[in-house]
């Protein structure tokens, strides 16, 4: 019988960072994932770290901690996370009011600064000046999220952690049944992103966590060079999430779409010249819902062509993953009420800016020191027990 202090299910950036931080507290940890290279939100992440975007005491504190962690993480993990600071360009559509949008960002920890059309095009020469009314800019952290997750896993394995590829078939109170056998632990934590709700439902537990089907185009390599990370100033995703989470019951009904899909046109290039173009976000209640990839790709290319026409023409492949979210843009972190050995670490709206500090705080609190900040993101505000 194999027994651990903690079993962590899901080896994306959430599970990888949490597993590592738990080993740093001296725990024996088993990290499980069904696939070594899944088409996950980590795999298709833009890699942006919006540590400038805190608007409350809670988010500003987490963003401040995240910046310090990311600046030192490559050295700590003895692996290159590809951390850098880049210019974020938040493009303003021709029909939008630049003054109104600039004012909307005024309460952020570091408010983005307005750029004229000419200045924006100087910063990002690939922009079409006819497709914008200006832009907002701010320094933005950036990593390769997939390489960072791998670095966390490798560091965890060098400590007191074990990484096993196995599909979890059943969740029990102090163990999990998998395709590789049964594993026991004092505590089990789910870091399964968009699959978390359905997985827990199969075990008779209901939590108010949701997911979008996020769709992007991946361009494996290109001689075209983006100078910035480009995103729209008026991102529709957060409105979509708010609307989609109003009726929790609909998420237990297959084949539903709580709110219409949106398309936030953006693009980012990594150090290896890979480019991601995105993204369509759909709230379909079935994690395995069929999506018209051809139409989605056509819509993505049409929308991005208004801002970055040269990028829209590059050959690439349509990709899809699930992205978890909650009803209030804060994550779900901690014990599931009524299930003392089961925990959740999911639903991050700004993951790369808050996952690392929350993983560290979670691990430290598990030693017995209560953390008032973690109480603000606990499941008690949403969870319903099955």
Short mmCIF file of C-alpha atoms in Angstrom, two decimals:
data_model
loop_
_atom_site.label_atom_id
_atom_site.label_comp_id
_atom_site.label_asym_id
_atom_site.label_seq_id
_atom_site.Cartn_x
_atom_site.Cartn_y
_atom_site.Cartn_z
CA UNK A 1 0.00 0.00 0.00
CA UNK A 2 1.45 3.37 -1.12
CA UNK A 3 0.62 6.20 1.28
CA UNK A 4 1.44 9.91 0.97
CA UNK A 5 0.80 13.06 2.95
CA UNK A 6 -0.78 14.68 -0.11
CA UNK A 7 -2.14 13.49 -3.45
CA UNK A 8 -2.41 16.28 -6.03
CA UNK A 9 -4.57 15.53 -9.08
CA UNK A 10 -3.65 17.55 -12.16
CA UNK A 11 -0.16 18.55 -13.29
CA UNK A 12 -0.79 21.89 -14.96
CA UNK A 13 0.67 25.07 -13.51
CA UNK A 14 -1.69 24.85 -10.49
CA UNK A 15 -0.95 21.26 -9.54
CA UNK A 16 2.74 21.52 -10.35
CA UNK A 17 3.31 24.65 -8.23
CA UNK A 18 1.21 23.35 -5.35
CA UNK A 19 3.00 19.98 -5.35
CA UNK A 20 6.36 21.73 -5.24
CA UNK A 21 5.36 24.06 -2.42
CA UNK A 22 4.02 21.13 -0.37
CA UNK A 23 7.34 19.31 -0.72
CA UNK A 24 9.08 22.46 0.51
CA UNK A 25 7.13 22.01 3.75
CA UNK A 26 8.49 18.47 4.08
CA UNK A 27 5.44 16.55 2.89
CA UNK A 28 5.50 13.42 0.79
CA UNK A 29 3.50 14.26 -2.34
CA UNK A 30 2.10 12.21 -5.21
CA UNK A 31 1.29 14.27 -8.30
CA UNK A 32 -1.06 12.50 -10.73
CA UNK A 33 -2.05 13.34 -14.28
CA UNK A 34 -3.70 11.29 -17.01
CA UNK A 35 -1.42 12.64 -19.75
CA UNK A 36 2.17 13.86 -19.73
CA UNK A 37 1.40 16.50 -22.40
CA UNK A 38 -2.32 17.28 -22.18
CA UNK A 39 -3.99 20.01 -24.31
CA UNK A 40 -4.47 22.08 -21.18
CA UNK A 41 -4.85 25.74 -20.25
CA UNK A 42 -1.20 25.63 -19.18
CA UNK A 43 -0.11 24.28 -22.57
CA UNK A 44 -1.96 27.06 -24.43
CA UNK A 45 -1.45 29.88 -21.94
CA UNK A 46 -0.43 33.31 -23.24
CA UNK A 47 2.09 33.30 -20.40
CA UNK A 48 1.19 36.79 -19.23
CA UNK A 49 1.69 37.84 -15.61
CA UNK A 50 -0.54 40.84 -14.93
CA UNK A 51 1.07 41.83 -11.65
CA UNK A 52 0.11 45.44 -12.41
CA UNK A 53 -3.61 44.61 -12.32
CA UNK A 54 -4.50 44.40 -8.62
CA UNK A 55 -7.60 46.42 -7.75
CA UNK A 56 -8.23 45.30 -4.14
CA UNK A 57 -6.03 44.79 -1.09
CA UNK A 58 -6.23 41.04 -1.73
CA UNK A 59 -5.27 41.07 -5.40
CA UNK A 60 -2.63 43.75 -4.97
CA UNK A 61 -0.96 41.73 -2.22
CA UNK A 62 -0.97 38.56 -4.33
CA UNK A 63 0.35 40.38 -7.39
CA UNK A 64 3.17 41.92 -5.37
CA UNK A 65 4.16 38.50 -4.03
CA UNK A 66 3.89 36.97 -7.51
CA UNK A 67 6.30 39.46 -9.03
CA UNK A 68 8.94 38.64 -6.42
CA UNK A 69 8.42 34.90 -6.86
CA UNK A 70 8.64 35.01 -10.66
CA UNK A 71 11.76 37.16 -10.60
CA UNK A 72 13.54 34.49 -8.55
CA UNK A 73 11.80 31.32 -9.71
CA UNK A 74 14.28 30.20 -12.38
CA UNK A 75 17.09 30.25 -9.83
CA UNK A 76 14.94 28.57 -7.19
CA UNK A 77 13.84 25.75 -9.48
CA UNK A 78 17.18 25.51 -11.30
CA UNK A 79 15.41 25.76 -14.66
CA UNK A 80 14.58 28.57 -17.09
CA UNK A 81 10.95 29.70 -16.83
CA UNK A 82 11.71 32.28 -19.58
CA UNK A 83 10.63 35.09 -17.27
CA UNK A 84 10.90 38.56 -18.80
CA UNK A 85 9.14 41.91 -18.78
CA UNK A 86 7.47 42.92 -22.01
CA UNK A 87 5.23 45.75 -23.17
CA UNK A 88 1.54 44.92 -23.03
CA UNK A 89 -0.55 46.75 -25.61
CA UNK A 90 -4.25 46.99 -24.90
CA UNK A 91 -5.71 48.05 -28.23
CA UNK A 92 -8.67 50.41 -28.38
CA UNK A 93 -11.18 49.74 -31.16
CA UNK A 94 -11.98 52.62 -33.54
CA UNK A 95 -15.57 52.77 -32.28
CA UNK A 96 -14.52 53.01 -28.61
CA UNK A 97 -13.82 56.10 -26.51
CA UNK A 98 -10.14 56.26 -25.43
CA UNK A 99 -10.82 58.58 -22.50
CA UNK A 100 -13.51 56.29 -21.10
CA UNK A 101 -11.25 53.25 -21.35
CA UNK A 102 -8.27 55.04 -19.83
CA UNK A 103 -10.45 56.03 -16.87
CA UNK A 104 -11.65 52.42 -16.48
CA UNK A 105 -8.06 51.34 -15.75
CA UNK A 106 -7.30 54.14 -13.29
CA UNK A 107 -7.85 52.02 -10.16
CA UNK A 108 -5.33 49.34 -11.08
CA UNK A 109 -2.14 49.08 -9.02
CA UNK A 110 -0.17 50.37 -12.03
CA UNK A 111 -2.59 52.08 -14.41
CA UNK A 112 -1.73 51.55 -18.11
CA UNK A 113 -0.82 54.70 -19.97
CA UNK A 114 -2.61 55.93 -23.09
CA UNK A 115 -0.80 55.89 -26.44
CA UNK A 116 -1.87 57.63 -29.62
CA UNK A 117 -2.23 55.59 -32.80
CA UNK A 118 1.21 56.72 -33.91
CA UNK A 119 2.90 55.88 -30.61
CA UNK A 120 1.20 52.50 -30.44
CA UNK A 121 2.42 51.63 -33.93
CA UNK A 122 5.94 52.68 -32.99
CA UNK A 123 5.83 50.26 -30.07
CA UNK A 124 4.27 47.50 -32.19
CA UNK A 125 5.08 47.99 -35.91
CA UNK A 126 2.79 45.11 -36.93
CA UNK A 127 -0.32 47.02 -35.81
CA UNK A 128 -2.69 48.31 -38.48
CA UNK A 129 -3.20 52.01 -37.65
CA UNK A 130 -6.64 51.88 -39.27
CA UNK A 131 -7.75 49.16 -36.86
CA UNK A 132 -7.26 51.09 -33.61
CA UNK A 133 -8.10 54.40 -31.96
CA UNK A 134 -5.01 54.19 -29.79
CA UNK A 135 -3.86 51.80 -27.08
CA UNK A 136 -3.00 51.50 -23.42
CA UNK A 137 0.38 50.17 -22.36
CA UNK A 138 2.00 48.83 -19.21
CA UNK A 139 4.96 46.60 -18.37
CA UNK A 140 3.78 43.00 -18.17
CA UNK A 141 5.46 39.89 -16.85
CA UNK A 142 5.79 36.92 -19.16
CA UNK A 143 6.84 33.27 -18.86
CA UNK A 144 6.49 30.02 -20.72
CA UNK A 145 3.79 28.47 -18.52
CA UNK A 146 4.37 24.93 -19.79
CA UNK A 147 8.12 25.07 -19.12
CA UNK A 148 7.45 26.62 -15.72
CA UNK A 149 5.11 23.75 -14.79
CA UNK A 150 7.76 21.25 -15.90
CA UNK A 151 10.35 23.07 -13.80
CA UNK A 152 8.09 22.88 -10.73
CA UNK A 153 7.57 19.15 -11.30
CA UNK A 154 11.28 18.42 -11.69
CA UNK A 155 12.08 20.38 -8.52
CA UNK A 156 9.29 18.56 -6.68
CA UNK A 157 10.74 15.21 -7.75
CA UNK A 158 14.19 16.20 -6.50
CA UNK A 159 12.59 16.80 -3.11
CA UNK A 160 9.92 14.60 -1.50
CA UNK A 161 7.56 14.30 -4.47
CA UNK A 162 6.58 11.60 -6.94
CA UNK A 163 5.07 12.21 -10.38
CA UNK A 164 2.95 9.44 -11.90
CA UNK A 165 0.96 9.27 -15.13
CA UNK A 166 -2.35 7.63 -14.24
CA UNK A 167 -6.04 8.32 -14.79
CA UNK A 168 -8.02 8.74 -11.58
CA UNK A 169 -11.15 6.58 -11.85
CA UNK A 170 -12.62 7.07 -8.38
CA UNK A 171 -12.19 9.54 -5.56
CA UNK A 172 -12.46 8.14 -2.03
CA UNK A 173 -12.08 9.78 1.39
CA UNK A 174 -8.42 8.93 1.90
CA UNK A 175 -7.44 7.35 -1.41
CA UNK A 176 -7.85 7.46 -5.17
CA UNK A 177 -8.38 4.56 -7.53
CA UNK A 178 -6.37 4.91 -10.74
CA UNK A 179 -5.38 2.96 -13.82
CA UNK A 180 -2.09 2.30 -12.00
CA UNK A 181 -3.65 1.09 -8.74
CA UNK A 182 -4.90 2.63 -5.51
CA UNK A 183 -2.98 5.37 -3.73
CA UNK A 184 -3.62 6.57 -0.17
CA UNK A 185 -3.09 9.99 1.40
CA UNK A 186 -4.03 12.04 4.43
CA UNK A 187 -5.17 14.81 2.07
CA UNK A 188 -6.25 14.99 -1.57
CA UNK A 189 -6.35 18.22 -3.59
CA UNK A 190 -7.92 18.68 -7.02
CA UNK A 191 -6.06 20.90 -9.48
CA UNK A 192 -8.05 19.79 -12.50
CA UNK A 193 -9.07 23.16 -13.92
CA UNK A 194 -12.19 22.98 -16.05
CA UNK A 195 -12.73 19.30 -15.29
CA UNK A 196 -13.03 19.85 -11.53
CA UNK A 197 -16.79 20.37 -11.35
CA UNK A 198 -17.71 17.26 -13.34
CA UNK A 199 -15.14 15.11 -11.52
CA UNK A 200 -16.51 16.09 -8.11
CA UNK A 201 -20.10 15.70 -9.29
CA UNK A 202 -19.31 12.07 -10.13
CA UNK A 203 -18.32 11.70 -6.46
CA UNK A 204 -21.55 13.29 -5.20
CA UNK A 205 -20.02 16.70 -4.45
CA UNK A 206 -21.21 19.94 -6.03
CA UNK A 207 -19.16 23.13 -6.19
CA UNK A 208 -19.86 26.41 -7.94
CA UNK A 209 -17.01 26.32 -10.41
CA UNK A 210 -17.42 26.71 -14.15
CA UNK A 211 -15.35 26.65 -17.32
CA UNK A 212 -15.00 28.12 -20.77
CA UNK A 213 -13.95 26.34 -23.91
CA UNK A 214 -10.99 28.51 -24.92
CA UNK A 215 -9.93 28.38 -28.57
CA UNK A 216 -6.71 29.70 -30.09
CA UNK A 217 -4.52 29.32 -33.16
CA UNK A 218 -1.01 28.06 -32.50
CA UNK A 219 1.70 29.09 -34.96
CA UNK A 220 4.67 26.81 -34.21
CA UNK A 221 7.37 29.10 -35.60
CA UNK A 222 7.48 32.33 -37.53
CA UNK A 223 9.96 34.86 -38.89
CA UNK A 224 7.37 37.56 -38.17
CA UNK A 225 8.38 39.24 -34.93
CA UNK A 226 5.88 40.67 -32.49
CA UNK A 227 7.41 43.32 -30.25
CA UNK A 228 4.63 43.31 -27.65
CA UNK A 229 1.82 41.22 -26.19
CA UNK A 230 -1.37 42.49 -27.82
CA UNK A 231 -4.80 42.24 -26.19
CA UNK A 232 -8.00 44.27 -26.44
CA UNK A 233 -8.58 47.01 -23.88
CA UNK A 234 -12.24 46.01 -23.73
CA UNK A 235 -11.90 42.31 -22.88
CA UNK A 236 -15.29 40.61 -22.95
CA UNK A 237 -14.25 37.42 -21.14
CA UNK A 238 -14.94 38.71 -17.63
CA UNK A 239 -18.45 39.83 -18.59
CA UNK A 240 -19.06 36.43 -20.16
CA UNK A 241 -17.94 34.68 -16.96
CA UNK A 242 -20.18 36.87 -14.80
CA UNK A 243 -23.21 36.18 -17.00
CA UNK A 244 -22.50 32.46 -17.29
CA UNK A 245 -22.26 31.93 -13.51
CA UNK A 246 -25.62 33.49 -12.61
CA UNK A 247 -27.51 30.20 -12.86
CA UNK A 248 -25.52 27.46 -11.18
CA UNK A 249 -28.10 24.76 -11.91
CA UNK A 250 -27.75 25.05 -15.67
CA UNK A 251 -24.18 23.74 -15.39
CA UNK A 252 -25.53 20.36 -14.33
CA UNK A 253 -27.57 20.11 -17.54
CA UNK A 254 -25.69 18.74 -20.58
CA UNK A 255 -25.89 20.51 -23.91
CA UNK A 256 -26.49 24.01 -22.52
CA UNK A 257 -24.81 27.32 -23.37
CA UNK A 258 -25.43 29.74 -20.48
CA UNK A 259 -24.31 32.78 -22.49
CA UNK A 260 -23.17 33.46 -26.08
CA UNK A 261 -19.52 33.03 -27.05
CA UNK A 262 -17.13 35.99 -27.23
CA UNK A 263 -13.90 36.66 -29.12
CA UNK A 264 -11.14 38.77 -27.55
CA UNK A 265 -8.56 39.28 -30.30
CA UNK A 266 -4.96 39.09 -29.08
CA UNK A 267 -1.56 37.63 -29.87
CA UNK A 268 1.72 36.82 -28.13
CA UNK A 269 5.06 35.46 -29.26
CA UNK A 270 7.38 33.30 -27.16
CA UNK A 271 11.17 33.26 -27.12
CA UNK A 272 11.23 30.25 -29.45
CA UNK A 273 9.18 32.31 -32.01
CA UNK A 274 5.96 30.35 -31.39
CA UNK A 275 2.88 32.61 -31.67
CA UNK A 276 -0.55 32.17 -30.11
CA UNK A 277 -3.56 33.97 -31.59
CA UNK A 278 -6.71 34.05 -29.49
CA UNK A 279 -9.14 33.72 -28.19
CA UNK A 280 -12.69 32.51 -28.50
CA UNK A 281 -14.38 31.71 -25.17
CA UNK A 282 -17.51 29.54 -25.06
CA UNK A 283 -19.54 28.52 -22.02
CA UNK A 284 -20.76 25.08 -23.06
CA UNK A 285 -21.78 22.91 -20.10
CA UNK A 286 -20.38 19.72 -21.63
CA UNK A 287 -16.57 19.53 -21.30
CA UNK A 288 -16.53 17.35 -24.41
CA UNK A 289 -18.87 19.50 -26.50
CA UNK A 290 -18.28 19.44 -30.26
CA UNK A 291 -16.95 22.72 -31.69
CA UNK A 292 -16.68 23.73 -35.35
CA UNK A 293 -12.91 24.19 -35.49
CA UNK A 294 -12.93 25.48 -39.08
CA UNK A 295 -15.46 28.22 -38.37
CA UNK A 296 -13.75 29.14 -35.11
CA UNK A 297 -10.38 29.52 -36.84
CA UNK A 298 -11.94 31.65 -39.57
CA UNK A 299 -13.55 33.92 -36.97
CA UNK A 300 -10.26 34.25 -35.08
CA UNK A 301 -8.31 35.16 -38.18
CA UNK A 302 -10.92 37.70 -39.30
CA UNK A 303 -10.96 39.44 -35.91
CA UNK A 304 -7.18 39.59 -35.44
CA UNK A 305 -6.70 40.80 -39.04
CA UNK A 306 -8.24 44.13 -38.04
CA UNK A 307 -5.40 44.72 -35.61
CA UNK A 308 -2.48 42.54 -36.75
CA UNK A 309 -3.08 41.69 -40.44
CA UNK A 310 0.31 40.04 -41.05
CA UNK A 311 -0.08 37.79 -38.03
CA UNK A 312 -3.58 36.72 -39.13
CA UNK A 313 -2.15 35.27 -42.36
CA UNK A 314 0.42 32.98 -40.73
CA UNK A 315 -0.20 29.22 -41.02
CA UNK A 316 -1.12 27.55 -37.76
CA UNK A 317 -3.32 25.02 -36.03
CA UNK A 318 -6.59 25.57 -34.17
CA UNK A 319 -6.32 24.40 -30.55
CA UNK A 320 -8.77 24.07 -27.70
CA UNK A 321 -8.69 23.69 -23.92
CA UNK A 322 -10.86 24.29 -20.86
CA UNK A 323 -10.35 27.29 -18.57
CA UNK A 324 -11.86 27.25 -15.07
CA UNK A 325 -13.48 30.25 -13.37
CA UNK A 326 -15.71 31.11 -10.43
CA UNK A 327 -18.62 33.49 -10.06
CA UNK A 328 -16.66 36.36 -8.53
CA UNK A 329 -13.31 36.29 -10.40
CA UNK A 330 -11.56 34.91 -7.31
CA UNK A 331 -10.27 31.33 -7.16
CA UNK A 332 -11.58 28.41 -5.15
CA UNK A 333 -8.85 27.41 -2.69
CA UNK A 334 -8.99 25.14 0.34
CA UNK A 335 -11.05 22.41 1.96
CA UNK A 336 -14.39 21.33 0.59
CA UNK A 337 -16.79 21.93 3.51
CA UNK A 338 -18.05 18.64 4.85
CA UNK A 339 -15.13 16.77 3.31
CA UNK A 340 -12.17 17.48 5.58
CA UNK A 341 -9.59 15.51 3.58
CA UNK A 342 -10.60 16.90 0.17
CA UNK A 343 -9.36 20.23 -1.14
CA UNK A 344 -9.66 22.30 -4.32
CA UNK A 345 -7.13 24.61 -5.95
CA UNK A 346 -8.83 25.93 -9.08
CA UNK A 347 -10.77 28.69 -10.83
CA UNK A 348 -8.00 31.26 -11.28
CA UNK A 349 -8.99 34.25 -13.40
CA UNK A 350 -5.47 35.70 -13.44
CA UNK A 351 -3.55 32.46 -12.86
CA UNK A 352 0.10 33.27 -13.41
CA UNK A 353 -0.15 36.35 -11.20
CA UNK A 354 -1.79 34.62 -8.24
CA UNK A 355 -1.18 30.85 -8.45
CA UNK A 356 2.46 30.91 -7.18
CA UNK A 357 1.78 33.00 -4.04
CA UNK A 358 -1.43 31.12 -3.27
CA UNK A 359 0.32 27.76 -3.67
CA UNK A 360 3.01 28.91 -1.24
CA UNK A 361 0.46 30.20 1.26
CA UNK A 362 -1.63 27.02 0.95
CA UNK A 363 1.39 24.85 1.74
CA UNK A 364 2.43 26.98 4.72
CA UNK A 365 -1.10 27.07 6.12
CA UNK A 366 -1.29 23.26 5.90
CA UNK A 367 1.30 23.15 8.70
CA UNK A 368 -1.26 24.66 11.06
CA UNK A 369 -0.84 28.45 10.78
CA UNK A 370 -4.13 30.03 9.61
CA UNK A 371 -3.86 32.49 6.74
CA UNK A 372 -6.45 35.28 6.73
CA UNK A 373 -5.84 35.94 3.03
CA UNK A 374 -6.67 32.34 2.10
CA UNK A 375 -9.94 32.62 3.98
CA UNK A 376 -11.05 35.20 1.40
CA UNK A 377 -10.75 32.66 -1.41
CA UNK A 378 -12.07 29.62 0.47
CA UNK A 379 -14.87 27.45 -0.89
CA UNK A 380 -17.18 28.39 1.96
CA UNK A 381 -18.55 31.28 -0.07
CA UNK A 382 -19.82 29.04 -2.88
CA UNK A 383 -19.69 25.32 -2.07
CA UNK A 384 -22.81 23.19 -1.78
CA UNK A 385 -22.32 19.68 -0.42
CA UNK A 386 -23.76 16.72 -2.25
#
